[in-house]
mmCIF file of N, CA, C and O in Angstrom:
data_model
loop_
_atom_site.group_PDB
_atom_site.id
_atom_site.type_symbol
_atom_site.label_atom_id
_atom_site.label_comp_id
_atom_site.label_asym_id
_atom_site.label_seq_id
_atom_site.Cartn_x
_atom_site.Cartn_y
_atom_site.Cartn_z
ATOM 1 N N ALA K 1 0.407 -1.329 -0.139
ATOM 2 C CA ALA K 1 -0.443 -0.111 -0.219
ATOM 3 C C ALA K 1 0.900 1.578 0.116
ATOM 4 O O ALA K 1 0.055 2.022 -0.889
ATOM 5 N N LYS K 2 1.881 1.346 1.023
ATOM 6 C CA LYS K 2 2.740 2.299 0.428
ATOM 7 C C LYS K 2 3.467 2.351 -0.091
ATOM 8 O O LYS K 2 3.630 3.747 -0.930
ATOM 9 N N ALA K 3 3.650 1.999 -1.456
ATOM 10 C CA ALA K 3 4.369 1.679 -2.491
ATOM 11 C C ALA K 3 3.260 2.002 -3.372
ATOM 12 O O ALA K 3 4.032 3.187 -4.371
ATOM 13 N N ARG K 4 2.199 1.512 -3.697
ATOM 14 C CA ARG K 4 1.005 2.418 -4.227
ATOM 15 C C ARG K 4 1.261 3.889 -4.047
ATOM 16 O O ARG K 4 0.793 4.623 -5.077
ATOM 17 N N LEU K 5 1.302 4.163 -3.245
ATOM 18 C CA LEU K 5 0.628 5.569 -2.940
ATOM 19 C C LEU K 5 1.735 6.650 -3.012
ATOM 20 O O LEU K 5 1.757 6.973 -3.746
ATOM 21 N N GLY K 6 3.219 5.942 -3.149
ATOM 22 C CA GLY K 6 4.548 6.466 -3.744
ATOM 23 C C GLY K 6 4.271 6.854 -5.171
ATOM 24 O O GLY K 6 4.416 8.080 -5.104
ATOM 25 N N GLU K 7 3.679 5.578 -5.802
ATOM 26 C CA GLU K 7 3.700 5.704 -6.988
ATOM 27 C C GLU K 7 2.428 6.895 -7.953
ATOM 28 O O GLU K 7 2.929 7.499 -8.340
ATOM 29 N N ILE K 8 1.623 7.020 -6.738
ATOM 30 C CA ILE K 8 0.325 8.000 -7.527
ATOM 31 C C ILE K 8 0.765 8.919 -6.847
ATOM 32 O O ILE K 8 0.741 9.750 -7.683
ATOM 33 N N ALA K 9 1.125 9.300 -5.959
ATOM 34 C CA ALA K 9 2.181 10.812 -5.411
ATOM 35 C C ALA K 9 2.851 11.059 -6.407
ATOM 36 O O ALA K 9 3.174 12.203 -7.327
ATOM 37 N N ARG K 10 3.881 10.344 -7.073
ATOM 38 C CA ARG K 10 4.839 10.445 -8.322
ATOM 39 C C ARG K 10 3.888 10.397 -9.647
ATOM 40 O O ARG K 10 4.928 11.465 -9.945
ATOM 41 N N GLY K 11 3.224 9.584 -9.661
ATOM 42 C CA GLY K 11 2.244 10.202 -10.850
ATOM 43 C C GLY K 11 2.096 11.467 -10.576
ATOM 44 O O GLY K 11 1.695 12.506 -12.043
ATOM 45 N N THR K 12 1.256 11.875 -9.595
ATOM 46 C CA THR K 12 0.596 12.692 -9.835
ATOM 47 C C THR K 12 1.662 14.075 -9.810
ATOM 48 O O THR K 12 0.896 15.011 -10.113
ATOM 49 N N GLN K 13 2.811 14.215 -9.328
ATOM 50 C CA GLN K 13 4.158 15.129 -9.449
ATOM 51 C C GLN K 13 3.606 15.651 -10.626
ATOM 52 O O GLN K 13 4.207 16.608 -11.339
ATOM 53 N N ALA K 14 4.105 14.094 -11.322
ATOM 54 C CA ALA K 14 4.493 14.189 -12.525
ATOM 55 C C ALA K 14 3.207 14.805 -13.620
ATOM 56 O O ALA K 14 3.554 15.558 -14.772
ATOM 57 N N LEU K 15 2.550 14.662 -13.408
ATOM 58 C CA LEU K 15 1.483 15.191 -14.011
ATOM 59 C C LEU K 15 0.802 16.765 -13.924
ATOM 60 O O LEU K 15 0.752 17.507 -14.517
ATOM 61 N N GLY K 16 1.488 17.399 -13.058
ATOM 62 C CA GLY K 16 0.967 18.357 -12.436
ATOM 63 C C GLY K 16 2.397 19.053 -13.290
ATOM 64 O O GLY K 16 2.091 20.576 -13.940
ATOM 65 N N GLN K 17 3.383 18.972 -13.375
ATOM 66 C CA GLN K 17 4.824 19.028 -13.638
ATOM 67 C C GLN K 17 4.349 19.293 -15.071
ATOM 68 O O GLN K 17 4.517 20.087 -15.733
ATOM 69 N N GLY K 18 3.983 18.332 -15.819
ATOM 70 C CA GLY K 18 3.783 18.484 -17.139
ATOM 71 C C GLY K 18 2.246 19.719 -17.250
ATOM 72 O O GLY K 18 2.319 19.950 -18.828
ATOM 73 N N ILE K 19 1.780 20.021 -17.022
ATOM 74 C CA ILE K 19 0.693 20.363 -16.980
ATOM 75 C C ILE K 19 1.253 21.676 -17.439
ATOM 76 O O ILE K 19 1.100 22.953 -18.273
ATOM 77 N N ALA K 20 1.977 22.205 -16.383
ATOM 78 C CA ALA K 20 2.342 23.294 -16.017
ATOM 79 C C ALA K 20 3.866 24.202 -17.676
ATOM 80 O O ALA K 20 3.612 24.870 -18.031
ATOM 81 N N ASP K 21 4.588 22.620 -17.584
ATOM 82 C CA ASP K 21 5.904 22.728 -18.869
ATOM 83 C C ASP K 21 4.767 22.538 -19.968
ATOM 84 O O ASP K 21 5.168 23.894 -21.093
ATOM 85 N N LEU K 22 3.238 22.299 -20.087
ATOM 86 C CA LEU K 22 2.747 22.553 -21.692
ATOM 87 C C LEU K 22 2.218 23.855 -21.544
ATOM 88 O O LEU K 22 1.736 24.537 -22.378
ATOM 89 N N ALA K 23 1.594 24.153 -20.696
ATOM 90 C CA ALA K 23 1.433 25.931 -20.216
ATOM 91 C C ALA K 23 2.184 26.310 -20.641
ATOM 92 O O ALA K 23 2.354 27.729 -21.477
ATOM 93 N N THR K 24 3.794 26.135 -20.029
ATOM 94 C CA THR K 24 4.908 27.075 -21.011
ATOM 95 C C THR K 24 4.963 26.951 -22.589
ATOM 96 O O THR K 24 5.006 28.188 -22.883
ATOM 97 N N ILE K 25 5.022 25.863 -22.443
ATOM 98 C CA ILE K 25 5.183 25.416 -23.662
ATOM 99 C C ILE K 25 4.581 26.231 -25.394
ATOM 100 O O ILE K 25 4.682 26.560 -26.280
ATOM 101 N N GLN K 26 3.326 26.377 -24.473
ATOM 102 C CA GLN K 26 2.032 26.410 -25.510
ATOM 103 C C GLN K 26 1.708 28.179 -25.337
ATOM 104 O O GLN K 26 1.878 28.916 -26.311
ATOM 105 N N GLY K 27 2.362 28.777 -24.418
ATOM 106 C CA GLY K 27 2.903 30.662 -23.967
ATOM 107 C C GLY K 27 3.751 30.794 -25.210
ATOM 108 O O GLY K 27 3.848 31.980 -25.378
ATOM 109 N N ALA K 28 4.780 29.781 -25.617
ATOM 110 C CA ALA K 28 5.466 30.248 -26.306
ATOM 111 C C ALA K 28 5.399 30.365 -27.802
ATOM 112 O O ALA K 28 6.245 30.099 -28.637
ATOM 113 N N THR K 29 4.108 29.392 -28.181
ATOM 114 C CA THR K 29 4.031 29.376 -30.044
ATOM 115 C C THR K 29 4.050 30.973 -30.696
ATOM 116 O O THR K 29 3.756 31.768 -30.353
ATOM 117 N N PRO K 30 5.117 30.673 -31.630
ATOM 118 C CA PRO K 30 5.531 31.725 -32.570
ATOM 119 C C PRO K 30 4.359 31.779 -33.422
ATOM 120 O O PRO K 30 3.352 31.971 -33.343
ATOM 121 N N ALA K 31 4.307 33.540 -34.220
ATOM 122 C CA ALA K 31 2.996 34.115 -35.068
ATOM 123 C C ALA K 31 3.322 33.543 -35.726
ATOM 124 O O ALA K 31 4.389 33.115 -36.432
ATOM 125 N N GLY K 32 2.014 33.152 -37.028
ATOM 126 C CA GLY K 32 2.740 32.575 -38.218
ATOM 127 C C GLY K 32 1.974 31.538 -38.727
ATOM 128 O O GLY K 32 2.095 30.685 -37.278
ATOM 129 N N ASN K 33 1.373 30.946 -39.080
ATOM 130 C CA ASN K 33 0.744 29.899 -39.516
ATOM 131 C C ASN K 33 1.576 28.280 -39.325
ATOM 132 O O ASN K 33 1.779 27.263 -38.709
ATOM 133 N N ALA K 34 2.689 28.632 -40.313
ATOM 134 C CA ALA K 34 3.990 27.666 -40.504
ATOM 135 C C ALA K 34 4.257 27.470 -39.363
ATOM 136 O O ALA K 34 4.493 26.415 -38.721
ATOM 137 N N PRO K 35 5.242 28.456 -38.500
ATOM 138 C CA PRO K 35 6.317 27.966 -37.064
ATOM 139 C C PRO K 35 5.116 27.977 -36.319
ATOM 140 O O PRO K 35 5.743 26.698 -35.548
ATOM 141 N N ALA K 36 4.086 28.263 -36.220
ATOM 142 C CA ALA K 36 3.233 27.784 -34.746
ATOM 143 C C ALA K 36 2.910 26.315 -34.827
ATOM 144 O O ALA K 36 2.726 25.670 -34.397
ATOM 145 N N ALA K 37 2.559 25.892 -36.097
ATOM 146 C CA ALA K 37 2.250 24.574 -36.655
ATOM 147 C C ALA K 37 3.709 23.545 -36.402
ATOM 148 O O ALA K 37 3.588 22.507 -36.099
ATOM 149 N N GLU K 38 4.695 24.383 -36.563
ATOM 150 C CA GLU K 38 5.887 23.243 -36.288
ATOM 151 C C GLU K 38 6.405 23.468 -34.978
ATOM 152 O O GLU K 38 6.417 22.021 -34.497
ATOM 153 N N HIS K 39 5.932 24.466 -33.912
ATOM 154 C CA HIS K 39 5.913 24.545 -32.610
ATOM 155 C C HIS K 39 4.786 23.283 -31.874
ATOM 156 O O HIS K 39 5.133 22.894 -31.410
ATOM 157 N N VAL K 40 3.553 23.093 -32.667
ATOM 158 C CA VAL K 40 2.740 22.439 -31.929
ATOM 159 C C VAL K 40 3.581 20.677 -32.523
ATOM 160 O O VAL K 40 3.392 20.499 -31.162
ATOM 161 N N ARG K 41 3.469 20.465 -33.295
ATOM 162 C CA ARG K 41 4.114 19.324 -33.875
ATOM 163 C C ARG K 41 5.480 18.953 -32.685
ATOM 164 O O ARG K 41 5.647 17.788 -32.695
ATOM 165 N N ASP K 42 6.633 19.540 -32.832
ATOM 166 C CA ASP K 42 7.730 19.199 -32.339
ATOM 167 C C ASP K 42 8.191 19.681 -30.871
ATOM 168 O O ASP K 42 8.365 18.982 -29.957
ATOM 169 N N ALA K 43 7.049 20.435 -30.312
ATOM 170 C CA ALA K 43 7.302 20.569 -28.558
ATOM 171 C C ALA K 43 5.445 20.273 -27.890
ATOM 172 O O ALA K 43 5.661 20.236 -27.213
ATOM 173 N N VAL K 44 4.304 21.074 -28.543
ATOM 174 C CA VAL K 44 3.499 20.722 -27.935
ATOM 175 C C VAL K 44 2.783 19.561 -27.790
ATOM 176 O O VAL K 44 2.608 18.662 -26.654
ATOM 177 N N ILE K 45 3.080 18.669 -29.038
ATOM 178 C CA ILE K 45 2.108 17.232 -29.197
ATOM 179 C C ILE K 45 3.371 16.490 -28.347
ATOM 180 O O ILE K 45 2.744 15.548 -27.688
ATOM 181 N N PRO K 46 4.628 16.612 -27.813
ATOM 182 C CA PRO K 46 5.275 15.562 -27.573
ATOM 183 C C PRO K 46 4.955 15.610 -26.141
ATOM 184 O O PRO K 46 4.474 14.388 -24.715
ATOM 185 N N ARG K 47 4.316 16.620 -25.908
ATOM 186 C CA ARG K 47 3.928 17.035 -23.669
ATOM 187 C C ARG K 47 2.997 16.556 -24.044
ATOM 188 O O ARG K 47 2.307 16.097 -22.729
ATOM 189 N N MET K 48 1.749 16.958 -24.848
ATOM 190 C CA MET K 48 0.994 16.288 -24.376
ATOM 191 C C MET K 48 0.869 14.828 -24.430
ATOM 192 O O MET K 48 -0.269 14.244 -23.826
ATOM 193 N N GLU K 49 1.712 14.038 -25.241
ATOM 194 C CA GLU K 49 1.518 12.646 -25.247
ATOM 195 C C GLU K 49 1.956 12.306 -24.099
ATOM 196 O O GLU K 49 1.612 11.287 -23.333
ATOM 197 N N ALA K 50 2.899 12.980 -23.538
ATOM 198 C CA ALA K 50 4.036 12.618 -21.865
ATOM 199 C C ALA K 50 2.426 12.799 -20.931
ATOM 200 O O ALA K 50 2.600 11.842 -19.751
ATOM 201 N N LEU K 51 1.433 13.487 -21.163
ATOM 202 C CA LEU K 51 0.432 14.091 -20.088
ATOM 203 C C LEU K 51 -0.438 12.797 -20.169
ATOM 204 O O LEU K 51 -0.908 12.571 -19.165
ATOM 205 N N ARG K 52 -0.616 12.627 -21.330
ATOM 206 C CA ARG K 52 -1.495 11.269 -21.312
ATOM 207 C C ARG K 52 -0.743 9.976 -20.879
ATOM 208 O O ARG K 52 -1.444 9.494 -20.243
ATOM 209 N N GLU K 53 0.462 9.236 -20.891
ATOM 210 C CA GLU K 53 1.064 8.659 -20.290
ATOM 211 C C GLU K 53 0.462 8.500 -18.677
ATOM 212 O O GLU K 53 0.323 8.032 -17.943
ATOM 213 N N ALA K 54 1.275 10.127 -18.298
ATOM 214 C CA ALA K 54 1.176 10.048 -16.848
ATOM 215 C C ALA K 54 -0.739 9.928 -16.373
ATOM 216 O O ALA K 54 -0.899 8.711 -15.355
ATOM 217 N N ALA K 55 -1.313 10.187 -17.787
ATOM 218 C CA ALA K 55 -2.743 10.013 -16.629
ATOM 219 C C ALA K 55 -3.389 8.592 -16.592
ATOM 220 O O ALA K 55 -4.125 8.032 -16.204
ATOM 221 N N ASP K 56 -2.910 8.184 -17.571
ATOM 222 C CA ASP K 56 -2.915 6.802 -18.004
ATOM 223 C C ASP K 56 -2.720 6.052 -16.840
ATOM 224 O O ASP K 56 -3.473 5.271 -16.144
ATOM 225 N N ARG K 57 -1.335 5.989 -16.521
ATOM 226 C CA ARG K 57 -0.850 5.584 -15.424
ATOM 227 C C ARG K 57 -1.422 5.951 -14.517
ATOM 228 O O ARG K 57 -1.849 4.576 -13.422
ATOM 229 N N LEU K 58 -1.854 6.706 -13.853
ATOM 230 C CA LEU K 58 -2.523 7.155 -12.714
ATOM 231 C C LEU K 58 -3.652 6.501 -12.709
ATOM 232 O O LEU K 58 -5.059 5.909 -11.652
ATOM 233 N N GLU K 59 -4.677 6.295 -13.977
ATOM 234 C CA GLU K 59 -5.689 5.548 -14.078
ATOM 235 C C GLU K 59 -5.998 4.418 -14.056
ATOM 236 O O GLU K 59 -6.730 3.648 -13.246
ATOM 237 N N GLN K 60 -4.730 3.853 -14.318
ATOM 238 C CA GLN K 60 -4.862 2.197 -13.512
ATOM 239 C C GLN K 60 -4.139 2.056 -12.139
ATOM 240 O O GLN K 60 -4.661 1.036 -11.527
ATOM 241 N N LEU K 61 -4.023 3.103 -11.203
ATOM 242 C CA LEU K 61 -3.660 2.860 -10.181
ATOM 243 C C LEU K 61 -4.322 3.141 -8.902
ATOM 244 O O LEU K 61 -4.190 2.513 -8.128
ATOM 245 N N VAL K 62 -5.169 4.312 -9.700
ATOM 246 C CA VAL K 62 -6.370 4.465 -8.675
ATOM 247 C C VAL K 62 -7.451 3.541 -8.815
ATOM 248 O O VAL K 62 -8.133 3.381 -10.139
ATOM 249 N N ASP K 63 -8.460 3.363 -7.494
ATOM 250 C CA ASP K 63 -8.975 2.884 -7.954
ATOM 251 C C ASP K 63 -10.508 3.031 -8.378
ATOM 252 O O ASP K 63 -10.603 4.311 -8.597
ATOM 253 N N ASP K 64 -11.455 2.551 -9.268
ATOM 254 C CA ASP K 64 -12.253 3.179 -9.956
ATOM 255 C C ASP K 64 -13.335 3.837 -8.991
ATOM 256 O O ASP K 64 -13.755 4.968 -9.727
ATOM 257 N N GLU K 65 -13.384 3.766 -7.746
ATOM 258 C CA GLU K 65 -14.551 3.952 -6.501
ATOM 259 C C GLU K 65 -13.674 5.416 -6.581
ATOM 260 O O GLU K 65 -14.960 6.569 -6.006
ATOM 261 N N LEU K 66 -12.592 5.618 -6.408
ATOM 262 C CA LEU K 66 -11.928 6.863 -5.876
ATOM 263 C C LEU K 66 -11.464 7.522 -7.509
ATOM 264 O O LEU K 66 -11.287 9.121 -6.858
ATOM 265 N N TRP K 67 -11.729 7.185 -8.130
ATOM 266 C CA TRP K 67 -11.508 7.998 -9.418
ATOM 267 C C TRP K 67 -12.516 8.940 -9.868
ATOM 268 O O TRP K 67 -13.895 8.175 -10.221
ATOM 269 N N PRO K 68 -12.888 10.188 -9.793
ATOM 270 C CA PRO K 68 -14.177 11.114 -9.864
ATOM 271 C C PRO K 68 -14.061 10.919 -11.411
ATOM 272 O O PRO K 68 -15.766 11.531 -11.899
ATOM 273 N N LEU K 69 -13.338 11.060 -12.501
ATOM 274 C CA LEU K 69 -13.708 11.215 -13.926
ATOM 275 C C LEU K 69 -13.967 9.675 -14.373
ATOM 276 O O LEU K 69 -13.478 9.056 -13.985
ATOM 277 N N PRO K 70 -14.458 9.809 -16.080
ATOM 278 C CA PRO K 70 -14.993 8.279 -16.835
ATOM 279 C C PRO K 70 -13.413 8.284 -17.490
ATOM 280 O O PRO K 70 -12.389 9.705 -17.374
ATOM 281 N N LYS K 71 -12.595 6.981 -16.991
ATOM 282 C CA LYS K 71 -11.062 7.169 -17.342
ATOM 283 C C LYS K 71 -11.341 6.915 -18.670
ATOM 284 O O LYS K 71 -12.646 6.437 -19.507
ATOM 285 N N TYR K 72 -10.147 6.933 -18.980
ATOM 286 C CA TYR K 72 -10.001 6.908 -20.394
ATOM 287 C C TYR K 72 -10.661 5.697 -21.277
ATOM 288 O O TYR K 72 -11.289 6.363 -22.636
ATOM 289 N N ARG K 73 -10.734 4.621 -21.302
ATOM 290 C CA ARG K 73 -10.502 3.612 -21.565
ATOM 291 C C ARG K 73 -12.360 3.438 -21.512
ATOM 292 O O ARG K 73 -13.193 3.223 -22.381
ATOM 293 N N GLU K 74 -12.810 3.934 -20.752
ATOM 294 C CA GLU K 74 -14.633 4.469 -20.354
ATOM 295 C C GLU K 74 -14.938 5.157 -21.813
ATOM 296 O O GLU K 74 -16.237 4.701 -21.877
ATOM 297 N N LEU K 75 -14.645 6.309 -21.762
ATOM 298 C CA LEU K 75 -15.318 6.938 -23.319
ATOM 299 C C LEU K 75 -14.711 6.411 -24.474
ATOM 300 O O LEU K 75 -15.934 6.467 -25.395
ATOM 301 N N LEU K 76 -13.663 5.509 -24.465
ATOM 302 C CA LEU K 76 -13.721 4.979 -26.058
ATOM 303 C C LEU K 76 -14.382 3.745 -26.097
ATOM 304 O O LEU K 76 -15.305 3.478 -27.390
ATOM 305 N N PHE K 77 -14.544 3.246 -25.072
ATOM 306 C CA PHE K 77 -15.431 1.954 -25.053
ATOM 307 C C PHE K 77 -16.452 1.643 -24.772
ATOM 308 O O PHE K 77 -17.417 0.932 -24.566
ATOM 309 N N ALA K 78 -17.469 3.085 -24.218
ATOM 310 C CA ALA K 78 -18.790 2.318 -23.791
ATOM 311 C C ALA K 78 -19.749 2.735 -24.108
ATOM 312 O O ALA K 78 -19.603 3.382 -25.297
ATOM 313 N N HIS K 79 -20.544 2.103 -24.151
ATOM 314 C CA HIS K 79 -21.685 1.640 -24.910
ATOM 315 C C HIS K 79 -23.146 2.333 -24.795
ATOM 316 O O HIS K 79 -23.779 2.622 -23.664
#
């Protein structure tokens, strides 16, 4: 239980840091369509993917009854 709590704490910290990093990167989007698109491709999307990985890991660690939002897999596969 203690190890799992530590893993959840690290995941939460990684998620929070990733959100802050993404906000900083998005704030640095250059003007112009082509430079902005390249910035999104090269900087924003990789950080979004890292956030998705952190959130997915937390979804696996936290019990369904304690997770207040629909999980990604539930959004994709709910009927």
